[in-house]
Short mmCIF file of C-alpha atoms and ligand atoms in Angstrom, two decimals:
data_model
loop_
_atom_site.label_atom_id
_atom_site.label_comp_id
_atom_site.label_asym_id
_atom_site.label_seq_id
_atom_site.Cartn_x
_atom_site.Cartn_y
_atom_site.Cartn_z
CA UNK A 28 16.27 -7.07 -23.36
CA UNK A 29 12.84 -5.95 -20.91
CA UNK A 30 13.41 -8.02 -18.42
CA UNK A 31 16.79 -7.05 -17.61
CA UNK A 32 15.58 -3.41 -17.85
CA UNK A 33 12.52 -4.21 -15.46
CA UNK A 34 14.65 -6.06 -12.93
CA UNK A 35 16.93 -3.38 -12.55
CA UNK A 36 14.52 -0.68 -11.47
CA UNK A 37 12.19 -2.83 -9.28
CA UNK A 38 10.20 -0.29 -7.37
CA UNK A 39 8.45 1.74 -10.35
CA UNK A 40 5.16 0.61 -10.20
CA UNK A 41 4.31 0.66 -13.27
CA UNK A 42 7.54 -1.41 -14.91
CA UNK A 43 6.29 -4.34 -12.27
CA UNK A 44 3.13 -4.52 -13.40
CA UNK A 45 4.30 -4.77 -17.07
CA UNK A 46 6.79 -7.52 -15.80
CA UNK A 47 3.52 -9.19 -14.25
CA UNK A 48 1.77 -8.89 -17.36
CA UNK A 49 4.65 -10.41 -19.10
CA UNK A 50 5.16 -13.74 -16.34
CA UNK A 51 1.31 -14.50 -16.88
CA UNK A 52 1.52 -14.65 -20.49
CA UNK A 53 4.47 -16.66 -20.51
CA UNK A 54 3.60 -20.35 -19.95
CA UNK A 55 6.94 -22.37 -18.87
CA UNK A 56 6.19 -24.52 -15.93
CA UNK A 57 8.97 -23.14 -14.00
CA UNK A 58 7.22 -19.44 -13.85
CA UNK A 59 4.15 -21.39 -12.96
CA UNK A 60 5.18 -22.41 -10.04
CA UNK A 61 7.06 -19.55 -9.26
CA UNK A 62 4.70 -16.93 -9.53
CA UNK A 63 1.89 -19.51 -8.78
CA UNK A 64 1.45 -18.00 -4.82
CA UNK A 65 1.58 -14.00 -6.06
CA UNK A 66 -0.49 -14.34 -8.98
CA UNK A 67 -3.61 -16.62 -7.44
CA UNK A 68 -3.72 -15.28 -3.80
CA UNK A 69 -3.88 -11.15 -3.15
CA UNK A 70 -1.90 -11.63 0.53
CA UNK A 71 -3.31 -9.87 4.00
CA UNK A 72 -1.58 -8.00 6.45
CA UNK A 73 -3.16 -7.16 9.23
CA UNK A 74 -1.96 -4.35 12.17
CA UNK A 75 -3.26 -2.88 15.05
CA UNK A 76 -5.06 -3.73 18.15
CA UNK A 77 -7.70 -5.75 19.64
CA UNK A 78 -10.11 -5.71 17.32
CA UNK A 79 -7.67 -7.39 14.99
CA UNK A 80 -5.54 -9.58 17.69
CA UNK A 81 -5.69 -13.08 17.19
CA UNK A 82 -3.52 -14.01 19.68
CA UNK A 83 -0.22 -12.12 18.79
CA UNK A 84 -0.51 -11.40 22.92
CA UNK A 85 -0.28 -14.74 23.84
CA UNK A 86 3.00 -15.31 23.31
CA UNK A 87 4.53 -11.83 24.69
CA UNK A 88 5.06 -10.64 28.54
CA UNK A 89 1.82 -8.89 29.82
CA UNK A 90 -0.92 -9.15 31.95
CA UNK A 91 -4.11 -10.73 31.58
CA UNK A 92 -5.61 -7.48 30.81
CA UNK A 93 -4.33 -7.63 27.16
CA UNK A 94 -4.98 -11.16 26.55
CA UNK A 95 -8.07 -13.04 26.21
CA UNK A 96 -6.35 -16.99 25.85
CA UNK A 97 -9.19 -17.89 28.12
CA UNK A 98 -12.74 -19.15 28.31
CA UNK A 99 -15.20 -17.76 27.76
CA UNK A 100 -13.83 -16.15 24.81
CA UNK A 101 -14.11 -17.80 21.71
CA UNK A 102 -17.07 -20.25 23.38
CA UNK A 103 -19.29 -19.38 19.93
CA UNK A 104 -17.27 -20.33 17.18
CA UNK A 105 -13.73 -21.65 18.45
CA UNK A 106 -14.98 -23.74 21.25
CA UNK A 107 -11.26 -23.21 22.62
CA UNK A 108 -9.81 -19.51 23.36
CA UNK A 109 -7.63 -18.29 20.81
CA UNK A 110 -6.34 -15.02 22.39
CA UNK A 111 -9.20 -13.13 20.00
CA UNK A 112 -10.87 -10.54 22.32
CA UNK A 113 -14.73 -12.14 21.01
CA UNK A 114 -16.71 -14.98 21.39
CA UNK A 115 -15.94 -16.11 18.01
CA UNK A 116 -14.31 -14.62 14.84
CA UNK A 117 -13.01 -10.97 14.32
CA UNK A 118 -13.60 -8.50 11.61
CA UNK A 119 -10.35 -9.31 9.83
CA UNK A 120 -11.09 -12.81 10.44
CA UNK A 121 -13.96 -12.28 7.87
CA UNK A 122 -12.58 -10.39 5.86
CA UNK A 123 -10.09 -13.05 5.29
CA UNK A 124 -12.41 -15.46 4.50
CA UNK A 125 -14.29 -13.01 1.74
CA UNK A 126 -10.80 -13.00 0.37
CA UNK A 127 -10.94 -16.73 0.08
CA UNK A 128 -7.66 -16.72 2.42
CA UNK A 129 -7.51 -19.17 5.29
CA UNK A 130 -7.67 -17.87 8.59
CA UNK A 131 -4.87 -15.61 9.02
CA UNK A 132 -2.19 -16.46 11.87
CA UNK A 133 -0.39 -14.60 14.21
CA UNK A 134 3.05 -13.57 13.54
CA UNK A 135 4.16 -14.67 16.94
CA UNK A 136 2.38 -18.21 16.55
CA UNK A 137 5.52 -20.28 17.39
CA UNK A 138 6.30 -22.66 14.42
CA UNK A 139 4.62 -20.70 11.88
CA UNK A 140 6.35 -19.13 9.00
CA UNK A 141 4.53 -19.36 5.97
CA UNK A 142 3.47 -15.96 5.05
CA UNK A 143 2.13 -16.28 1.11
CA UNK A 144 -1.20 -15.69 2.50
CA UNK A 145 0.01 -12.96 5.17
CA UNK A 146 0.36 -12.75 8.66
CA UNK A 147 -1.32 -10.85 11.95
CA UNK A 148 0.91 -8.40 14.04
CA UNK A 149 -2.23 -7.19 15.61
CA UNK A 150 -1.49 -6.79 19.52
CA UNK A 151 -3.88 -5.98 21.94
CA UNK A 152 -3.70 -2.63 23.49
CA UNK A 153 -1.18 -1.43 20.66
CA UNK A 154 -1.70 2.19 19.54
CA UNK A 155 0.09 4.29 17.20
CA UNK A 156 2.39 5.91 19.78
CA UNK A 157 5.00 3.73 21.59
CA UNK A 158 3.84 5.09 24.99
CA UNK A 159 0.53 3.58 24.56
CA UNK A 160 0.58 0.70 27.14
CA UNK A 161 4.34 0.32 26.78
CA UNK A 162 6.10 -2.81 27.76
CA UNK A 163 2.77 -4.72 27.69
CA UNK A 164 1.88 -4.56 24.10
CA UNK A 165 3.64 -5.20 20.78
CA UNK A 166 3.39 -1.57 19.55
CA UNK A 167 2.64 -0.44 16.02
CA UNK A 168 6.53 0.54 14.77
CA UNK A 169 7.64 -2.97 16.20
CA UNK A 170 4.94 -4.56 13.91
CA UNK A 171 6.31 -2.63 11.41
CA UNK A 172 9.52 -4.43 11.63
CA UNK A 173 8.17 -7.84 12.20
CA UNK A 174 6.51 -6.94 8.34
CA UNK A 175 10.00 -6.09 7.30
CA UNK A 176 10.78 -9.82 8.17
CA UNK A 177 8.19 -11.12 6.25
CA UNK A 178 9.48 -9.20 3.02
CA UNK A 179 13.19 -10.56 3.58
CA UNK A 180 11.18 -14.01 3.91
CA UNK A 181 8.91 -13.59 0.99
CA UNK A 182 12.55 -12.52 -1.08
CA UNK A 183 14.36 -15.91 0.30
CA UNK A 184 10.84 -17.81 -0.93
CA UNK A 185 10.17 -15.58 -4.02
CA UNK A 186 12.94 -13.89 -5.40
CA UNK A 187 12.73 -10.23 -5.11
CA UNK A 188 10.58 -9.20 -8.24
CA UNK A 189 7.93 -12.11 -7.41
CA UNK A 190 8.20 -10.70 -3.27
CA UNK A 191 7.60 -7.39 -4.76
CA UNK A 192 4.43 -8.24 -6.87
CA UNK A 193 3.07 -10.39 -4.21
CA UNK A 194 4.09 -7.04 -1.51
CA UNK A 195 2.07 -4.42 -4.04
CA UNK A 196 -1.18 -6.45 -4.76
CA UNK A 197 -1.37 -7.80 -0.72
CA UNK A 198 -4.24 -5.46 1.59
CA UNK A 199 -2.50 -4.09 4.41
CA UNK A 200 -5.42 -3.82 7.39
CA UNK A 201 -5.24 -1.31 10.28
CA UNK A 202 -6.70 -0.98 13.39
CA UNK A 203 -5.60 1.77 15.30
CA UNK A 204 -5.86 4.43 17.76
CA UNK A 205 -8.26 3.50 20.19
CA UNK A 206 -6.17 2.29 22.64
CA UNK A 207 -3.69 6.09 22.50
CA UNK A 208 -6.86 8.09 23.51
CA UNK A 209 -8.62 4.84 26.56
CA UNK A 210 -5.02 4.49 27.89
CA UNK A 211 -5.51 8.62 28.77
CA UNK A 212 -8.72 7.34 30.81
CA UNK A 213 -7.41 3.96 32.13
CA UNK A 214 -4.46 5.03 33.48
CA UNK A 215 -5.23 8.91 34.53
CA UNK A 216 -2.85 9.50 32.36
CA UNK A 217 -2.19 13.72 32.33
CA UNK A 218 -1.39 14.20 28.50
CA UNK A 219 -4.00 15.86 28.30
CA UNK A 220 -2.59 18.75 30.76
CA UNK A 221 0.09 19.09 28.49
CA UNK A 222 -0.98 18.99 24.91
CA UNK A 223 -4.38 20.49 23.35
CA UNK A 224 -7.01 17.67 22.26
CA UNK A 225 -6.55 18.15 18.61
CA UNK A 226 -2.28 18.75 19.66
CA UNK A 227 -2.56 14.93 20.63
CA UNK A 228 -4.64 13.67 18.09
CA UNK A 229 -1.83 15.09 15.40
CA UNK A 230 0.46 13.37 17.21
CA UNK A 231 -1.24 10.12 16.79
CA UNK A 232 -2.22 10.65 13.60
CA UNK A 233 1.59 11.70 12.95
CA UNK A 234 2.93 8.23 14.11
CA UNK A 235 -0.11 6.39 12.27
CA UNK A 236 2.39 5.72 9.61
CA UNK A 237 2.13 3.59 6.43
CA UNK A 238 5.10 5.11 4.80
CA UNK A 239 7.48 2.51 5.48
CA UNK A 240 4.67 -0.21 4.08
CA UNK A 241 4.56 2.31 0.90
CA UNK A 242 8.15 2.14 0.55
CA UNK A 243 8.19 -1.35 0.39
CA UNK A 244 5.93 -2.25 -2.22
CA UNK A 245 2.40 -1.88 -0.14
CA UNK A 246 -0.52 0.13 -2.06
CA UNK A 247 -3.89 -1.20 -1.12
CA UNK A 248 -4.66 0.08 2.91
CA UNK A 249 -7.43 -0.88 4.43
CA UNK A 250 -8.57 1.20 7.43
CA UNK A 251 -11.44 1.54 10.51
CA UNK A 252 -12.04 4.62 12.55
CA UNK A 253 -12.45 4.55 15.71
CA UNK A 254 -15.26 3.16 17.70
CA UNK A 255 -17.75 5.78 19.94
CA UNK A 256 -15.32 4.30 22.63
CA UNK A 257 -16.72 6.60 25.39
CA UNK A 258 -20.01 4.66 25.16
CA UNK A 259 -18.05 1.53 25.64
CA UNK A 260 -19.35 -0.25 28.90
CA UNK A 261 -16.30 -0.05 30.87
CA UNK A 262 -15.81 3.93 30.00
CA UNK A 263 -19.28 4.67 31.00
CA UNK A 264 -18.73 3.61 34.27
CA UNK A 265 -15.43 5.20 34.85
CA UNK A 266 -16.73 8.37 35.99
CA UNK A 267 -19.29 7.70 39.31
CA UNK A 268 -20.98 11.27 38.53
CA UNK A 269 -21.54 10.01 34.80
CA UNK A 270 -23.97 7.80 35.71
CA UNK A 271 -23.24 5.67 33.50
CA UNK A 272 -24.12 7.94 30.10
CA UNK A 273 -21.12 8.16 27.49
CA UNK A 274 -17.43 9.95 28.29
CA UNK A 275 -17.79 12.92 26.69
CA UNK A 276 -14.07 13.54 26.48
CA UNK A 277 -13.45 10.61 25.17
CA UNK A 278 -16.27 11.00 22.07
CA UNK A 279 -14.79 14.59 21.23
CA UNK A 280 -11.25 13.11 21.05
CA UNK A 281 -12.86 10.40 18.46
CA UNK A 282 -14.61 12.92 16.10
CA UNK A 283 -10.97 14.35 15.94
CA UNK A 284 -9.10 11.85 15.49
CA UNK A 285 -11.67 10.37 12.83
CA UNK A 286 -12.01 13.57 10.71
CA UNK A 287 -8.07 13.88 10.80
CA UNK A 288 -7.62 10.35 9.54
CA UNK A 289 -9.94 10.89 6.48
CA UNK A 290 -7.69 14.04 6.16
CA UNK A 291 -4.63 11.93 5.79
CA UNK A 292 -5.64 9.08 3.57
CA UNK A 293 -6.71 11.76 0.98
CA UNK A 294 -3.48 13.64 1.49
CA UNK A 295 -1.09 10.26 1.17
CA UNK A 296 -3.83 9.30 -1.65
CA UNK A 297 -2.84 12.68 -3.97
CA UNK A 298 1.08 12.49 -2.78
CA UNK A 299 1.68 8.79 -3.10
CA UNK A 300 1.37 7.07 -6.41
CA UNK A 301 -0.70 3.89 -6.82
CA UNK A 302 -1.46 4.74 -3.20
CA UNK A 303 -5.76 3.13 -2.59
CA UNK A 304 -7.05 3.00 0.50
CA UNK A 305 -10.63 1.86 1.93
CA UNK A 306 -12.32 3.52 4.71
CA UNK A 307 -14.64 1.99 7.10
CA UNK A 308 -16.83 3.99 9.17
CA UNK A 309 -16.90 1.74 12.42
CA UNK A 310 -17.91 4.94 14.70
CA UNK A 311 -21.31 5.47 12.54
CA UNK A 312 -22.02 2.09 11.99
CA UNK A 313 -21.60 0.86 15.32
CA UNK A 314 -23.15 3.61 16.89
CA UNK A 315 -25.93 2.75 14.58
CA UNK A 316 -25.92 -1.00 16.34
CA UNK A 317 -25.88 0.66 19.98
CA UNK A 318 -28.98 2.66 19.96
CA UNK A 319 -31.21 0.89 17.78
CA UNK A 320 -29.73 -2.76 18.24
CA UNK A 321 -33.94 -4.62 17.72
CA UNK A 322 -32.94 -2.94 13.81
CA UNK A 323 -30.26 -4.88 13.28
CA UNK A 324 -31.06 -8.05 15.52
CA UNK A 325 -29.47 -7.59 18.69
CA UNK A 326 -31.20 -7.05 22.51
CA UNK A 327 -28.94 -5.50 23.90
CA UNK A 328 -26.68 -2.57 22.49
CA UNK A 329 -25.19 -0.98 25.41
CA UNK A 330 -24.41 -3.22 28.33
CA UNK A 331 -21.68 -6.26 28.03
CA UNK A 332 -22.89 -10.15 27.37
CA UNK A 333 -19.87 -10.58 29.72
CA UNK A 334 -18.27 -8.59 32.75
CA UNK A 335 -19.31 -7.65 36.23
CA UNK A 336 -20.97 -4.28 37.44
CA UNK A 337 -23.15 -1.47 35.81
CA UNK A 338 -23.42 -2.75 32.26
CA UNK A 339 -20.95 -5.63 33.10
CA UNK A 340 -18.71 -2.55 32.60
CA UNK A 341 -15.58 -3.72 34.99
CA UNK A 342 -13.18 -5.49 32.67
CA UNK A 343 -13.64 -8.92 34.49
CA UNK A 344 -14.67 -11.37 31.81
CA UNK A 345 -13.06 -14.86 32.27
CA UNK A 346 -11.98 -13.88 35.83
CA UNK A 347 -8.52 -13.65 35.56
CA UNK A 348 -8.60 -9.68 35.76
CA UNK A 349 -10.37 -7.55 37.91
CA UNK A 350 -11.58 -9.93 40.09
CA UNK A 351 -13.08 -13.33 39.88
CA UNK A 352 -16.25 -12.94 39.55
CA UNK A 353 -18.52 -12.48 36.44
CA UNK A 354 -21.26 -12.86 34.78
CA UNK A 355 -22.01 -13.79 31.22
CA UNK A 356 -25.14 -13.84 29.09
CA UNK A 357 -26.72 -17.03 27.74
CA UNK A 358 -26.27 -15.85 24.21
CA UNK A 359 -24.51 -13.85 22.80
CA UNK A 360 -25.79 -13.30 19.88
CA UNK A 361 -28.16 -11.17 21.39
CA UNK A 362 -25.93 -8.19 22.15
CA UNK A 363 -23.43 -5.74 20.70
CA UNK A 364 -20.55 -5.59 23.20
CA UNK A 365 -18.94 -9.37 24.07
CA UNK A 366 -17.10 -7.71 26.87
CA UNK A 367 -16.58 -4.38 28.62
CA UNK A 368 -14.36 -3.15 25.31
CA UNK A 369 -14.63 -5.50 22.30
CA UNK A 370 -17.72 -6.35 20.45
CA UNK A 371 -19.03 -9.75 19.37
CA UNK A 372 -18.69 -12.39 16.62
CA UNK A 373 -22.54 -11.26 15.41
CA UNK A 374 -21.65 -7.71 15.42
CA UNK A 375 -18.08 -8.44 13.97
CA UNK A 376 -19.51 -10.27 11.39
CA UNK A 377 -22.20 -7.39 10.29
CA UNK A 378 -19.41 -4.58 9.89
CA UNK A 379 -17.20 -7.13 7.91
CA UNK A 380 -19.52 -7.55 5.46
CA UNK A 381 -20.03 -3.86 4.99
CA UNK A 382 -16.80 -3.41 4.67
CA UNK A 383 -16.18 -6.50 1.72
CA UNK A 384 -19.21 -5.35 0.23
CA UNK A 385 -20.79 -1.65 1.18
CA UNK A 386 -21.97 1.29 -1.02
CA UNK A 387 -19.08 3.47 -1.22
CA UNK A 388 -20.07 6.31 0.53
CA UNK A 389 -18.66 8.50 3.41
CA UNK A 390 -20.86 6.51 6.15
CA UNK A 391 -20.27 3.23 4.69
CA UNK A 392 -16.98 2.65 3.21
CA UNK A 393 -15.15 5.01 1.25
CA UNK A 394 -13.91 5.77 -1.88
CA UNK A 395 -13.30 1.72 -2.06
CA UNK A 396 -14.73 -1.33 -0.23
CA UNK A 397 -12.67 -4.32 0.38
CA UNK A 398 -13.76 -6.18 -2.36
CA UNK A 399 -12.42 -3.56 -4.60
CA UNK A 400 -9.44 -3.33 -3.17
CA UNK A 401 -8.29 -7.12 -3.59
CA UNK A 402 -10.28 -7.66 -6.78
CA UNK A 403 -10.30 -4.87 -8.62
CA UNK A 404 -6.85 -3.07 -9.03
C1 NAG B 7 8.00 -10.36 31.95
O1 NAG B 7 7.44 -8.97 32.55
C2 NAG B 7 7.74 -8.55 34.24
C3 NAG B 7 7.24 -7.25 34.23
O2 NAG B 7 7.42 -6.36 33.84
C4 NAG B 7 8.94 -8.73 34.29
O3 NAG B 7 9.13 -8.75 35.96
C5 NAG B 7 9.63 -10.14 33.88
O4 NAG B 7 10.66 -10.17 34.63
C6 NAG B 7 9.30 -10.04 32.88
N1 NAG B 7 9.69 -11.69 32.38
C7 NAG B 7 10.44 -12.41 31.11
C8 NAG B 7 10.28 -13.70 30.98
O5 NAG B 7 10.87 -11.63 30.44
C1 NAG B 8 -7.66 7.12 38.60
O1 NAG B 8 -8.46 8.03 39.44
C2 NAG B 8 -9.69 7.62 40.04
C3 NAG B 8 -9.69 9.15 41.09
O2 NAG B 8 -8.47 9.64 41.38
C4 NAG B 8 -9.15 6.69 41.07
O3 NAG B 8 -10.17 6.11 41.69
C5 NAG B 8 -8.25 5.45 40.02
O4 NAG B 8 -8.98 4.35 41.25
C6 NAG B 8 -7.25 5.74 39.41
N1 NAG B 8 -7.10 5.03 38.34
C7 NAG B 8 -5.91 3.95 38.03
C8 NAG B 8 -6.14 3.05 37.19
O5 NAG B 8 -5.07 5.15 38.54
C1 NAG B 9 5.14 10.29 17.04
O1 NAG B 9 4.96 10.31 18.58
C2 NAG B 9 5.99 10.78 19.32
C3 NAG B 9 5.94 10.48 20.53
O2 NAG B 9 5.95 9.06 20.87
C4 NAG B 9 5.85 12.35 19.21
O3 NAG B 9 7.29 12.85 20.02
C5 NAG B 9 6.09 12.34 17.84
O4 NAG B 9 6.22 13.76 17.40
C6 NAG B 9 5.54 11.95 16.72
N1 NAG B 9 5.43 12.15 15.50
C7 NAG B 9 4.87 12.40 14.70
C8 NAG B 9 5.42 12.93 13.25
O5 NAG B 9 4.26 13.20 14.68
C1 NAG B 10 -28.41 9.00 37.68
O1 NAG B 10 -29.55 7.84 36.78
C2 NAG B 10 -30.58 7.59 37.75
C3 NAG B 10 -31.47 6.25 37.12
O2 NAG B 10 -31.48 6.35 36.05
C4 NAG B 10 -31.49 8.85 38.06
O3 NAG B 10 -32.64 8.40 38.66
C5 NAG B 10 -30.71 9.81 38.21
O4 NAG B 10 -31.63 10.92 38.61
C6 NAG B 10 -29.49 9.85 37.59
N1 NAG B 10 -29.17 10.98 38.41
C7 NAG B 10 -28.00 12.14 37.32
C8 NAG B 10 -27.39 13.00 38.94
O5 NAG B 10 -27.94 12.26 36.74
#
């Protein structure tokens, strides 16, 4: 009787939780196998941009500007280029490790279709807006559509109820927004002639929707806010008259966006029953490393390991984008920036560690750290 009424109302989180208890306490072997995946693993679904892309862009029709599947990308850890924009692993790879999950594969990887542990939808260059680097990336809306396919797959493998449990226990990790602002500066877009900065931020934030996932049962969301990309080597050199300093216009957009993001998440927590989030302050914690590299074990906080020109800010790492010539540092571990826009594995590991374990403070990770999301709820 209880089971029947539960099955009829699968969208009620309380009842699902109750059903879960029923399943966990029942000990028949068939229940054991069916619910094994959803009970023992918290799946990880990854969305967003190049900070998390583990190789989806290897499989789309784009340009090398949005790809990193050539040497020396990957040289430190994988020893071959995977498509990750780093010398090694990304934040999302470390989070999977801390959660005792295997490396989470790109959704588009041919032949890959085992989604019990989650999957990675992130695409370098993607923003919250479909217009951002349109045609060259998998935009967030498409990433969310792909997630819908995974929901269908899980239902076919686990049954509707088990699939719901898997989706509600899963963690959804997002890095998105940087490209919506970055694109303005690297394409000379005139969008800021039509909108004020705060209007544009409102449009970006308005499209950073998690509601589709919430409706599919998702409850646990991890975000990183925007890094100070106005100080990335590639942006420092964008205006010669700036003489290598950070681009103020970019920094003010980052500030507005990050405020609006924390406001949005607080609002969602109030409005959506059961919605839990972890917001990592990528901005402050990266700035600390850029400004005081030696305090964190680095030698260079401003210039990149791989690239050309001043600060190695020309996006030429690997010699397949803007020019064939580039310089490569000897030891990426000494650098904060790996290429003109992205970070080294060493930084990603430090940041991931803080996201997982960090003190629950707005300057660190707030209101929960990722370990809480994986283990406490
Ligand atoms: C890839 O994109 C280019 C430029 O947009 C286009 O000309 C080409 O036909 C596309 N190729 C495929 C296989 O879709
Ligand atoms: C943007 O404008 C600057 C100055 O007008 C020009 O030098 C640069 O080539 C332009 N960049 C792009 C991507 O159009
Ligand atoms: C989402 O972005 C589009 C532009 O792609 C914009 O017209 C729309 O207003 C945005 N939605 C919200 C809710 O802000
Ligand atoms: C630009 O930077 C150089 C080297 O730091 C300095 O000598 C020069 O005065 C700066 N120029 C301006 C306009 O700030």
